[in-house]
XYZ file of C-alpha atoms in Angstrom:
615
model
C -11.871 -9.576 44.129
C -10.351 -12.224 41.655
C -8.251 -11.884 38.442
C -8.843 -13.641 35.360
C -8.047 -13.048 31.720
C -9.405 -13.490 28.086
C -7.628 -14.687 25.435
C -8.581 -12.990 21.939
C -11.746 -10.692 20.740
C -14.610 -13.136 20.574
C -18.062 -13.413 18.652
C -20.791 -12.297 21.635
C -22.504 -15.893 21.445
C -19.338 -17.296 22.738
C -18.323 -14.512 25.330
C -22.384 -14.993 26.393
C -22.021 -18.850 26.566
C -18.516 -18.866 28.520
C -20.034 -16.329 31.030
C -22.887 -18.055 31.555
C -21.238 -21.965 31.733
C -23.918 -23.267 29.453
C -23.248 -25.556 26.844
C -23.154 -25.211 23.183
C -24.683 -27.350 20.695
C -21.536 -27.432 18.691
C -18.965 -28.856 21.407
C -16.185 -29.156 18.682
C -13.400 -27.076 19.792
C -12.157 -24.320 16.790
C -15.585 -24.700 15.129
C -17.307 -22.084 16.755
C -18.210 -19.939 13.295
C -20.221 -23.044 12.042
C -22.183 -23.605 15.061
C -25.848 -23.000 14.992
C -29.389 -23.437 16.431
C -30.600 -25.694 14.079
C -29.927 -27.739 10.429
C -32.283 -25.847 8.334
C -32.299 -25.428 4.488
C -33.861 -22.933 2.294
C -34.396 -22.304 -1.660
C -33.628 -25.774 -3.655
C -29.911 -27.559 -4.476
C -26.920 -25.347 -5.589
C -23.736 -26.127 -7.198
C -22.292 -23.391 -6.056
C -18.341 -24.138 -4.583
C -15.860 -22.210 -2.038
C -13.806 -21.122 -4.262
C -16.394 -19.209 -5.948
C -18.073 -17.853 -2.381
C -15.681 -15.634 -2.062
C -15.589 -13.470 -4.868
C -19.245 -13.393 -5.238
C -21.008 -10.412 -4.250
C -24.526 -11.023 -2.451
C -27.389 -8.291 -2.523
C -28.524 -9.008 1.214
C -25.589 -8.089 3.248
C -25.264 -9.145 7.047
C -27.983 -8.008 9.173
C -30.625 -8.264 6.580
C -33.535 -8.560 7.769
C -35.428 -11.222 4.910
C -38.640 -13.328 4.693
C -37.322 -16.962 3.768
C -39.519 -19.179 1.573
C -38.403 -23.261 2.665
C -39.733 -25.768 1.781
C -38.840 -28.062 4.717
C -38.990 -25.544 7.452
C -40.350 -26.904 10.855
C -42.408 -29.295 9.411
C -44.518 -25.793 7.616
C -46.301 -25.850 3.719
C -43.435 -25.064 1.073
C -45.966 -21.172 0.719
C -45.156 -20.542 4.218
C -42.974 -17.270 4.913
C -40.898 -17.015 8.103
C -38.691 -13.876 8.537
C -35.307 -13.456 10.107
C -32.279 -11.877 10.022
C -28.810 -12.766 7.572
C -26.663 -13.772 9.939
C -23.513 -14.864 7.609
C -22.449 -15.721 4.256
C -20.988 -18.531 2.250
C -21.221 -20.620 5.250
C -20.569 -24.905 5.686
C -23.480 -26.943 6.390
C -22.535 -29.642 8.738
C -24.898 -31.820 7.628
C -23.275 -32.507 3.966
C -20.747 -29.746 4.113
C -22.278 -28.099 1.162
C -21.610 -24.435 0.969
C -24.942 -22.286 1.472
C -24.517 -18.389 0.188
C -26.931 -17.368 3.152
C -27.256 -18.557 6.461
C -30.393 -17.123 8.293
C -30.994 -16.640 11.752
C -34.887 -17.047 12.178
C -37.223 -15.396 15.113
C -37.820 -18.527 16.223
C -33.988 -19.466 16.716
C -33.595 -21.696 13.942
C -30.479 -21.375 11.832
C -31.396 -22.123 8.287
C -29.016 -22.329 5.328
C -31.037 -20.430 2.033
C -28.926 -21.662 -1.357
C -30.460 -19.702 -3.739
C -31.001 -15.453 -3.079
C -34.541 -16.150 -4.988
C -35.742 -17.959 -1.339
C -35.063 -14.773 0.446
C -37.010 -11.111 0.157
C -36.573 -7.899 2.040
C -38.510 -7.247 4.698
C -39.385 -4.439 7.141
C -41.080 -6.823 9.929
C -38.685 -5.917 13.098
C -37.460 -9.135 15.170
C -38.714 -9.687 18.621
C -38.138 -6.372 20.755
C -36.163 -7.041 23.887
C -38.329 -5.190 26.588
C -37.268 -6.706 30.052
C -33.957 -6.082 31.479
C -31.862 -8.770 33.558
C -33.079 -9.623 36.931
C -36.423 -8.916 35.661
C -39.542 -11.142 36.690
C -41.063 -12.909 34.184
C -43.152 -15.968 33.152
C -43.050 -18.084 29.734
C -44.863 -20.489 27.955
C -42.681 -23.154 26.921
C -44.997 -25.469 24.577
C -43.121 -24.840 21.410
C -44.850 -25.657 17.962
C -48.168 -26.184 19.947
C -50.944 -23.114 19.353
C -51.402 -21.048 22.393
C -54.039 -21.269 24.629
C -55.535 -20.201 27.627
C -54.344 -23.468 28.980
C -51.121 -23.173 27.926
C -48.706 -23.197 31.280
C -47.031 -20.344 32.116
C -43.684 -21.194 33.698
C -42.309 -17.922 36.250
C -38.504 -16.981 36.306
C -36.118 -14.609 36.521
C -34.279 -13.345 33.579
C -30.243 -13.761 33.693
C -29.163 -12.201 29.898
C -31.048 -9.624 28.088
C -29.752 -9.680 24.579
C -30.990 -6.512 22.796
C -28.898 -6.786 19.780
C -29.745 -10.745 19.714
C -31.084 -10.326 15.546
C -27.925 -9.395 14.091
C -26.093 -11.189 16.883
C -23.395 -14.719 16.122
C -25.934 -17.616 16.145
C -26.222 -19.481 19.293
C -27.416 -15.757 21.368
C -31.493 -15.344 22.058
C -33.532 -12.462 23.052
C -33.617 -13.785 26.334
C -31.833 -16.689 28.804
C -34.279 -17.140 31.869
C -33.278 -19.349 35.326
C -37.134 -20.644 35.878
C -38.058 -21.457 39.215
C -38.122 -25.257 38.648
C -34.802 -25.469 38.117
C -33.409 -24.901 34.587
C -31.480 -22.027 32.756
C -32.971 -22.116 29.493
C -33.007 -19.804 26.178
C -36.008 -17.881 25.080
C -36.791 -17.318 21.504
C -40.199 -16.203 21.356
C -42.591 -14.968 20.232
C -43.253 -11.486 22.160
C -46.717 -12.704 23.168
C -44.911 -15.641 24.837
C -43.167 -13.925 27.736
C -44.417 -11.365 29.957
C -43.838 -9.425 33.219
C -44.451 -10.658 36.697
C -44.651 -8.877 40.047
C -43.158 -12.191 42.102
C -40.306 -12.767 43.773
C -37.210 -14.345 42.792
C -38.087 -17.872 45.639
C -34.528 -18.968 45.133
C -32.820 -15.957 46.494
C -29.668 -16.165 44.257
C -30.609 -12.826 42.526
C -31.205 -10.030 45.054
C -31.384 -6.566 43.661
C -27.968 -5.417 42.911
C -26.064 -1.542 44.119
C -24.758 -1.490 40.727
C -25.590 -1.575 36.984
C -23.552 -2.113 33.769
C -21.216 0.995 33.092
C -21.002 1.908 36.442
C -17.830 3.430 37.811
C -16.498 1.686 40.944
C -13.597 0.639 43.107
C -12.613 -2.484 43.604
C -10.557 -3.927 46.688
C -7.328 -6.599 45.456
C -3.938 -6.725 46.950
C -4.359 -4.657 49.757
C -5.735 -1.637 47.668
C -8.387 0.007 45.861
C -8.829 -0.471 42.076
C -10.636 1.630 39.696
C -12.824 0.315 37.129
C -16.300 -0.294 35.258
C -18.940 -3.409 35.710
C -19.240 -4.760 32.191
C -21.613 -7.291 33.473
C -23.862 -8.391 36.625
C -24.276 -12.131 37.946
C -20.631 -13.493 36.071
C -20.240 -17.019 35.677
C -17.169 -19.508 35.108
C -16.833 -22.781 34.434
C -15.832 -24.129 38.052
C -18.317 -21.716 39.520
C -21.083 -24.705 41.590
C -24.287 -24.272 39.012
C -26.381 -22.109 42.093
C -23.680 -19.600 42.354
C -22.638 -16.473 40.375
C -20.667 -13.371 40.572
C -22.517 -10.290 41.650
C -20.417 -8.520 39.027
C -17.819 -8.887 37.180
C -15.364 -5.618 36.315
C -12.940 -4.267 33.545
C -10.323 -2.208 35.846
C -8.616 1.020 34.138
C -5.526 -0.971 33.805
C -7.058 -3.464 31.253
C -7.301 -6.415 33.479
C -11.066 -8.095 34.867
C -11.785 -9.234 37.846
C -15.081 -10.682 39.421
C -16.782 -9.508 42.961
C -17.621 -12.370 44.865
C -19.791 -10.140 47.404
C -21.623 -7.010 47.115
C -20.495 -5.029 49.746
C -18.511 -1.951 50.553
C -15.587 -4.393 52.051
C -15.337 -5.428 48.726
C -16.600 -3.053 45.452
C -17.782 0.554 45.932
C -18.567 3.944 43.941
C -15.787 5.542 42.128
C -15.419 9.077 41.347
C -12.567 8.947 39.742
C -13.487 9.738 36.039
C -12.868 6.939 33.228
C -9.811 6.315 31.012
C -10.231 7.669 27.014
C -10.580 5.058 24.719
C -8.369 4.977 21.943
C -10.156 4.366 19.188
C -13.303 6.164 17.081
C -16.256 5.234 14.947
C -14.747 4.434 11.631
C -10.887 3.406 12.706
C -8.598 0.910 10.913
C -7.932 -1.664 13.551
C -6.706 -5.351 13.544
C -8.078 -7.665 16.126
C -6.920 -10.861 18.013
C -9.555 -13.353 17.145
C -9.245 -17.227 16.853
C -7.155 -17.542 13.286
C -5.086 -14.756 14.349
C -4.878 -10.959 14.436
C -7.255 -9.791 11.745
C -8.238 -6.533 9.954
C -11.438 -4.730 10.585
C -13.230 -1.209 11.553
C -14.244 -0.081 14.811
C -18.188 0.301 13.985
C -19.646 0.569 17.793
C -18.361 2.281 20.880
C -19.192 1.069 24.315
C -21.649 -1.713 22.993
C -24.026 -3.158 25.715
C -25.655 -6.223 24.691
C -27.017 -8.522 27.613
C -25.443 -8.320 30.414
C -21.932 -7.301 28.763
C -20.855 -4.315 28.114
C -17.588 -4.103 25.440
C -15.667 -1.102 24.501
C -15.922 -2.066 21.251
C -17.567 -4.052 17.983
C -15.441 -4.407 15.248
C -16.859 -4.817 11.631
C -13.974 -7.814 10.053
C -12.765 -7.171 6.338
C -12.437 -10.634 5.483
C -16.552 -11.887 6.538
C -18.313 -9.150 7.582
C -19.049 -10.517 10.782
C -18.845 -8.532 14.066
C -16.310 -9.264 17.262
C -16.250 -7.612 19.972
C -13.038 -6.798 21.998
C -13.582 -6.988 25.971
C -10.913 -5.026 26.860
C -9.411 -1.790 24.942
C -5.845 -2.955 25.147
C -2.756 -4.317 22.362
C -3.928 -7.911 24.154
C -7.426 -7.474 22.045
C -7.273 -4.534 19.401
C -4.140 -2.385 17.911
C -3.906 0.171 15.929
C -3.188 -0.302 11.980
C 0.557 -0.032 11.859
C 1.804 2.257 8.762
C 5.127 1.088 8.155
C 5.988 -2.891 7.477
C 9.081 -4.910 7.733
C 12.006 -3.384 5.264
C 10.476 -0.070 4.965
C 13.394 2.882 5.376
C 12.138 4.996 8.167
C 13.537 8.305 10.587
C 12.965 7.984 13.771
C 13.199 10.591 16.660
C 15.984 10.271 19.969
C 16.461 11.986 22.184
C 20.503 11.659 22.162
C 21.004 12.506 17.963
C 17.338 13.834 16.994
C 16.175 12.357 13.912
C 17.911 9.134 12.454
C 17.959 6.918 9.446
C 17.284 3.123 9.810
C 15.125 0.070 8.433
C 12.038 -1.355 10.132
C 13.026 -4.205 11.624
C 9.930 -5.666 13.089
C 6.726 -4.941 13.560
C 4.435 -4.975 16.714
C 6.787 -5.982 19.209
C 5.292 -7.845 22.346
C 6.579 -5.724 25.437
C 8.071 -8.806 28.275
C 7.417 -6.152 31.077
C 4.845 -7.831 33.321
C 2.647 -4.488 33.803
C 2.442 -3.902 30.263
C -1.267 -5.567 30.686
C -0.885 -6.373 26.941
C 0.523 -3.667 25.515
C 2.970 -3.617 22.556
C 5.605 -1.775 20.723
C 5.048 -0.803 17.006
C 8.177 -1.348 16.010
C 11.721 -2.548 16.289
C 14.400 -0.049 13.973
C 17.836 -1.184 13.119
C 19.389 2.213 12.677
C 22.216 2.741 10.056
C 24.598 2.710 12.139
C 23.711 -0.765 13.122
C 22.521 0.261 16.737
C 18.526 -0.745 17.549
C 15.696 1.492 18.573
C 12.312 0.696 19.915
C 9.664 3.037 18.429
C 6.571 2.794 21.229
C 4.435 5.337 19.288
C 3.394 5.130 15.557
C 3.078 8.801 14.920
C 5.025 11.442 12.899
C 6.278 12.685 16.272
C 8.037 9.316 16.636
C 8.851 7.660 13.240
C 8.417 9.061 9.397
C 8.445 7.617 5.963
C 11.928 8.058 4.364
C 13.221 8.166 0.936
C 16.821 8.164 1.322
C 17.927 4.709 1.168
C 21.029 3.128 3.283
C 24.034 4.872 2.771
C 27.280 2.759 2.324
C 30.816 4.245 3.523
C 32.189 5.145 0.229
C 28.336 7.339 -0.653
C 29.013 9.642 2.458
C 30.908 12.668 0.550
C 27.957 12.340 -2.446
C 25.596 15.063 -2.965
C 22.574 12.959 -1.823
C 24.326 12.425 1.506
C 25.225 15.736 2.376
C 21.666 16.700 1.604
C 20.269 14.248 3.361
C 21.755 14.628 6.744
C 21.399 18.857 6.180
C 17.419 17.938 6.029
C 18.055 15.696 9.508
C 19.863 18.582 10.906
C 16.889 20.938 9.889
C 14.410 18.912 11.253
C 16.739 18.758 14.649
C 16.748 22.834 14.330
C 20.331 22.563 14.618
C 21.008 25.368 11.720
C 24.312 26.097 12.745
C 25.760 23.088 11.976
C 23.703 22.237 8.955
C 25.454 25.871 7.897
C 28.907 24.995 8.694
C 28.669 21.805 6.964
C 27.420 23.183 3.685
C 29.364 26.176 4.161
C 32.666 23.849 4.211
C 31.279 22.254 0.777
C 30.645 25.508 -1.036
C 34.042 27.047 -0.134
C 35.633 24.230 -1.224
C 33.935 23.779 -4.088
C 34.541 27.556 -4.851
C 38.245 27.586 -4.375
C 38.167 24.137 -6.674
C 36.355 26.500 -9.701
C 39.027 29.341 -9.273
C 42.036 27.332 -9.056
C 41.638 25.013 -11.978
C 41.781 25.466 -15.994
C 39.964 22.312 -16.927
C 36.552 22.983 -18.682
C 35.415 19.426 -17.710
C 36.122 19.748 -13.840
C 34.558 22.968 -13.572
C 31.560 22.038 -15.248
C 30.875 19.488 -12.864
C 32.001 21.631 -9.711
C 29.873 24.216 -10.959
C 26.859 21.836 -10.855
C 28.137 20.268 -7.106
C 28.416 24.042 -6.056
C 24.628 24.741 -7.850
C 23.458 21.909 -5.319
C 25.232 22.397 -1.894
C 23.729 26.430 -2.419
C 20.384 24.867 -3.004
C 20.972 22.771 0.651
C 22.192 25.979 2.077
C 18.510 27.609 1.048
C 16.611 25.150 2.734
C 18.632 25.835 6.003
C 18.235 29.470 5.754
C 14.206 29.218 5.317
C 14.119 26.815 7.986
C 16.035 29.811 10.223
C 13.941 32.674 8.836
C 16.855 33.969 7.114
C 14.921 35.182 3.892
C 17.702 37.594 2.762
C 20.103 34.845 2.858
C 18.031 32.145 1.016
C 17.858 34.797 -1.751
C 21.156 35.133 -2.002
C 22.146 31.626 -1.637
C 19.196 31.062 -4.616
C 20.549 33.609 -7.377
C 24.307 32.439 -6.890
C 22.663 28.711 -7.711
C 20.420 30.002 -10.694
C 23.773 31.886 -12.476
C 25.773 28.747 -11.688
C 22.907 26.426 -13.604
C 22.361 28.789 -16.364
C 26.204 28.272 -17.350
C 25.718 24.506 -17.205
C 24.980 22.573 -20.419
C 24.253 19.346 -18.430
C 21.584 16.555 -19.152
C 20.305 17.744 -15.138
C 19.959 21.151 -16.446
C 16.809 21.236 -16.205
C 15.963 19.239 -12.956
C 18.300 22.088 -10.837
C 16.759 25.246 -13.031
C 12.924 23.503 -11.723
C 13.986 23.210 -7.998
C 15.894 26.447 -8.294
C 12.854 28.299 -9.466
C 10.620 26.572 -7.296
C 12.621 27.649 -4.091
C 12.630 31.253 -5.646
C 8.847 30.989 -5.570
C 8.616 29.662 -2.159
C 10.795 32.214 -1.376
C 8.380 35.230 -2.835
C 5.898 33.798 -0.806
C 7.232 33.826 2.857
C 8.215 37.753 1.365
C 4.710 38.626 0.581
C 5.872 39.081 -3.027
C 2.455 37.353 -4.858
C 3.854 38.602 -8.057
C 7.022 37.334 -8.370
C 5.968 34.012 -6.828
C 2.999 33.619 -9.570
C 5.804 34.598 -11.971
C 8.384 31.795 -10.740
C 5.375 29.211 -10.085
C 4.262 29.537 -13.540
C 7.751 28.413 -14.917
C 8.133 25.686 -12.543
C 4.914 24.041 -14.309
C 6.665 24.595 -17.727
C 9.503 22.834 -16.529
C 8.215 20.065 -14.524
C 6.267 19.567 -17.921
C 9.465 19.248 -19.795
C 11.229 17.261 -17.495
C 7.856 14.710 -17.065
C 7.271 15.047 -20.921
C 3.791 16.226 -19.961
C 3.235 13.070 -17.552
C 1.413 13.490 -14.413
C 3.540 13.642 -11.559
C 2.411 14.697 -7.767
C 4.731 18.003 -8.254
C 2.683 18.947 -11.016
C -0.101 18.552 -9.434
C 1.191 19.959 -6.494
C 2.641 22.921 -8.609
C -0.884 23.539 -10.206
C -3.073 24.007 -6.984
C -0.434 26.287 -5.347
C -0.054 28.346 -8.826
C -3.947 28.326 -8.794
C -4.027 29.562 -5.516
C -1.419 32.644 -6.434
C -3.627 33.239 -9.341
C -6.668 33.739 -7.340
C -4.875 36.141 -5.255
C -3.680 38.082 -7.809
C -7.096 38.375 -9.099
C -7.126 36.267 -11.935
C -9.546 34.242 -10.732
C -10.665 31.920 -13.449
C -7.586 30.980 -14.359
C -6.761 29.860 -10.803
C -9.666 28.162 -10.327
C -8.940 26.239 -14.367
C -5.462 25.386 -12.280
C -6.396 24.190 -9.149
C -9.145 21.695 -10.387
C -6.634 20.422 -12.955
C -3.798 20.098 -10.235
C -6.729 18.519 -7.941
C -7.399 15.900 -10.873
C -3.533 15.026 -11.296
C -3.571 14.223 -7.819
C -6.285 12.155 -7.659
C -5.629 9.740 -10.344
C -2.239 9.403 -8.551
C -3.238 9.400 -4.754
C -7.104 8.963 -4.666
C -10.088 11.088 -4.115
C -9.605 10.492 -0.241
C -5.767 11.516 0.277
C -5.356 13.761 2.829
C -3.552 16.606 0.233
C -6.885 15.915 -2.434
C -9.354 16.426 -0.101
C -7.692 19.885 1.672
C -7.703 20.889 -2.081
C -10.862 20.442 -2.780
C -12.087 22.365 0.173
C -10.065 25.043 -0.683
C -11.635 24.863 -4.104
C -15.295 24.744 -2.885
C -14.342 28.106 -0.458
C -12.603 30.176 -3.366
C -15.782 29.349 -5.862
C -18.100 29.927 -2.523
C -16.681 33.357 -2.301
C -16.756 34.661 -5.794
C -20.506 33.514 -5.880
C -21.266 35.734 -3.029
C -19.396 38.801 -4.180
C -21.452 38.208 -7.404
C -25.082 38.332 -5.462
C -23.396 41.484 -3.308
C -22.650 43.205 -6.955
């Protein structure tokens, strides 16, 4: 079996045509979104420029399928009707590089360029169906534009690609490619009543009947060893193949290369039944994709897509045209995830050695140099705080986080935000013991500070440093299931910020009272949390000046909830939907948080309708 590699995610004409070794009509290398069956023109003259194409939003989207009024189509009467199928828009017309809105992919083949939407009308007529599979037996008439007739000669072949997506297909791909028996590999375009099945042999012998199909599992022999893999297409061509030969298959193996089997024969490709690899991605995915101008946006909108002879493991619907690609191979090489973090973003990221760290996103999608990588890359290159590197090789919350605590200098390491950020670290590491003798160390000294001195305006501000560090030392205890000592640690901090007369006053009384109410909860104590809850929304209301904020928001669904549960169950729900609102006009209808409300919502009102039928 023989290696060989593609380069990028392609449009399926041009995977079809490289396969196959025929040539394009186009031969311009780069140009291969402008290339087309034909020069066509529909609808009259438009003025219409690039700049405006794309802003302008079209009623017939992509895949269309439209009746086209031209006046110069094929030589027809300006009240003929053809239909076809939108196969792009805002497209170049090589002839006088005017910009068309529409470009058309008729039955017939013909690529035609409509200017004016008024030209084109929905239609429900279905293009040609593709009945016959490859290898199949057929025989075509071949006079095209002539009326057919019983005398019309039928020419027998055998059919090489069997393109059953061919309507909504990249220009350049027909129904059908047939290698007739005089000779020639040709397309077919139709119509239906032009093609039909034969029981004759194939007389040139180059296309026996085949072991395997598309999607089968096999093993494939290279270097001494078997290989597991799938046939993604039958009779593969390349370019330096002699034109009477071809590849009895050609075969994506489980590592993400292909190869081609020059025989079929156990010495060289068998059955597998070893099961296949996962793909990676689902139906409706954020991916970018490696196509000609680069790596490119779009969403995953088919899985395991057979068209002809190909199978791909997936099509790929591109933000920035509409247009399908198709990646051959479900590697980094072809298609990668959506990455959530960019350059200069401040990040934690997980070692093994120190647990969670601080750092800066460095770079993004990394290319890995190890030579049995078959593609693959790293998300992302950290420089850590402490100026050391780290390679993140998974984008997931297991691996790397969003942070909000930005790069600490030297002299900022004894601040309050410090401290508390590298308790949370040590919380997240479960290491409690030291995040408790660290803030332990901070509230004794600031304790022994508040006895020993007289001065009104250093106690004050020890007083709120104290406040703080016992707020820290909270979070620690929750995190160890120490409820007792939370409480504790919480009532110290609220007596300490009630003597305060500070402009922060009441930022520390709202995060004191909201850890009280956390704490009431893990207790079981619905009262006293609805009680707390309730004036943490008065206070993040003073503190916001009755702005929407997400803690408000967050603050109103939760209170709603405790309401609810206490059986004041209008009021909850009042709550809830306004916390649900906040949070919408801040995050969007489809954040993650909005949407669990919501459900929750729809289940609470669910539930008191029901008890009100059982009543």
């Amino acid at each position: 079996c023989q290696a060989h590699f593609h380069q990028q995610c392609v449009h399926l004409s041009d995977s079809l045509a490289n396969s196959m070794g025929r040539r394009r009509q186009n031969n311009r290398k780069g140009n291969k979104k402008t290339s087309s069956r034909g020069n066509g023109e529909g609808g009259g003259d438009s003025n219409e420029s690039s700049s405006n194409a794309s802003t302008t939003d079209l009623p017939f989207a992509i895949g269309t399928r439209v009746e086209v009024r031209s006046e110069n189509y094929r030589g027809k009467s300006a009240s003929s009707l053809r239909t076809g199928t939108v196969a792009g828009h805002w497209r170049k017309q090589k002839s006088d590089g005017r910009i068309a809105p529409y470009l058309v992919l008729m039955d017939d083949g013909m690529a035609l360029y409509a200017h004016r939407t008024e030209a084109l009308m929905e239609t429900t007529v279905p293009p040609m169906e593709v009945t016959y599979n490859i290898g199949c037996r057929v025989e075509c008439q071949l006079a095209e534009g002539e009326e057919i007739s019983e005398a019309t000669k039928w020419f027998p072949g055998t059919i090489i690609q069997a393109h059953h997506n061919w309507a909504i297909s990249p220009i350049d791909t027909p129904p059908y490619f047939v290698r007739f028996d005089y000779g020639r590999e040709r397309p077919f375009w139709g119509p239906a009543d032009r093609i039909r099945e034969i029981q004759s042999k194939d007389k040139s012998g180059r296309f026996p009947t085949l072991r395997f199909g598309v999607g089968d599992r096999v093993s494939c022999y290279m270097d001494s060893r078997w290989v597991p893999g799938k046939i993604v297409q039958t009779w593969y061509r390349e370019d330096e193949f002699q034109d009477d030969h071809a590849a009895p298959y050609q075969v994506l193996l489980d590592t993400g290369g292909f190869i081609y089997s020059p025989m079929d024969d156990d010495d060289c490709i068998m059955k597998s039944t070893l099961p296949p690899p996962e793909l990676r991605f689902e139906l409706g995915d954020k991916v970018k994709c490696r196509v000609e101008g680069g790596w490119e946006p779009g969403i995953i909108a088919n899985i395991e897509v057979l068209n002809g002879e190909r199978l791909y493991p997936y099509g790929i619907k591109m933000d920035y045209n509409g247009e399908f690609v198709y990646a051959p191979c479900d590697n980094d090489m072809f298609i990668r995830k959506m990455l959530r973090y960019k350059k200069g973003d401040r990040v934690e990221c997980y070692t093994e050695e120190d647990g969670w760290v601080l750092g800066e996103v460095a770079e993004t999608e990394v290319d890995d140099d190890d030579d049995f990588s078959h593609g693959q890359i790293i998300p992302y290159r950290v420089r850590l705080d402490n100026n050391d590197e780290l390679f993140v090789e998974s984008d997931d919350d297991s691996c790397i986080k969003y942070s909000t605590s930005p790069r600490v200098s030297r002299a900022e390491q004894n601040s309050n935000g410090f401290v508390h950020v590298v308790s949370r670290m040590l919380i997240n590491n479960e290491e409690y013991e030291e995040a408790q003798e660290m803030l332990q160390e901070k509230i004794e000294v600031m304790r022994s500070k508040i006895k020993n001195n007289s001065s009104h305006t250093d106690v004050a501000k020890w007083r709120v440093d104290l406040s703080h560090f016992l707020c820290y030392m909270s979070e620690v205890h929750q995190a160890s299931g120490s409820l007792e000592d939370m409480k504790l640690a919480l009532v110290e901090a609220m007596v300490l910020t009630k003597l305060s007369n500070d402009k922060s006053k009441p930022h520390r009384l709202l995060d004191v009272t909201s850890k009280l109410a956390t704490y009431a909860t893990l207790n079981g104590d619905n009262r006293n949390a609805l009680r707390y809850s309730e004036e943490a929304i008065l206070l993040v209301k003073e503190t916001t000046h009755g702005q929407d904020s997400f803690r408000l928001g967050s603050l109103l669904i939760e209170t709603g909830k405790l309401n609810v549960a206490c059986n004041m169950r209008e009021r909850g729900l009042t709550q809830m939907s306004d916390g649900i609102d906040i949070l919408g006009r801040l995050c969007g209808s489809d954040n993650k948080q909005v949407v669990h409300a919501n459900e929750e919502y729809d289940r609470i009102l669910c539930e008191g309708e029901r008890k009100s039928d059982d009543n």
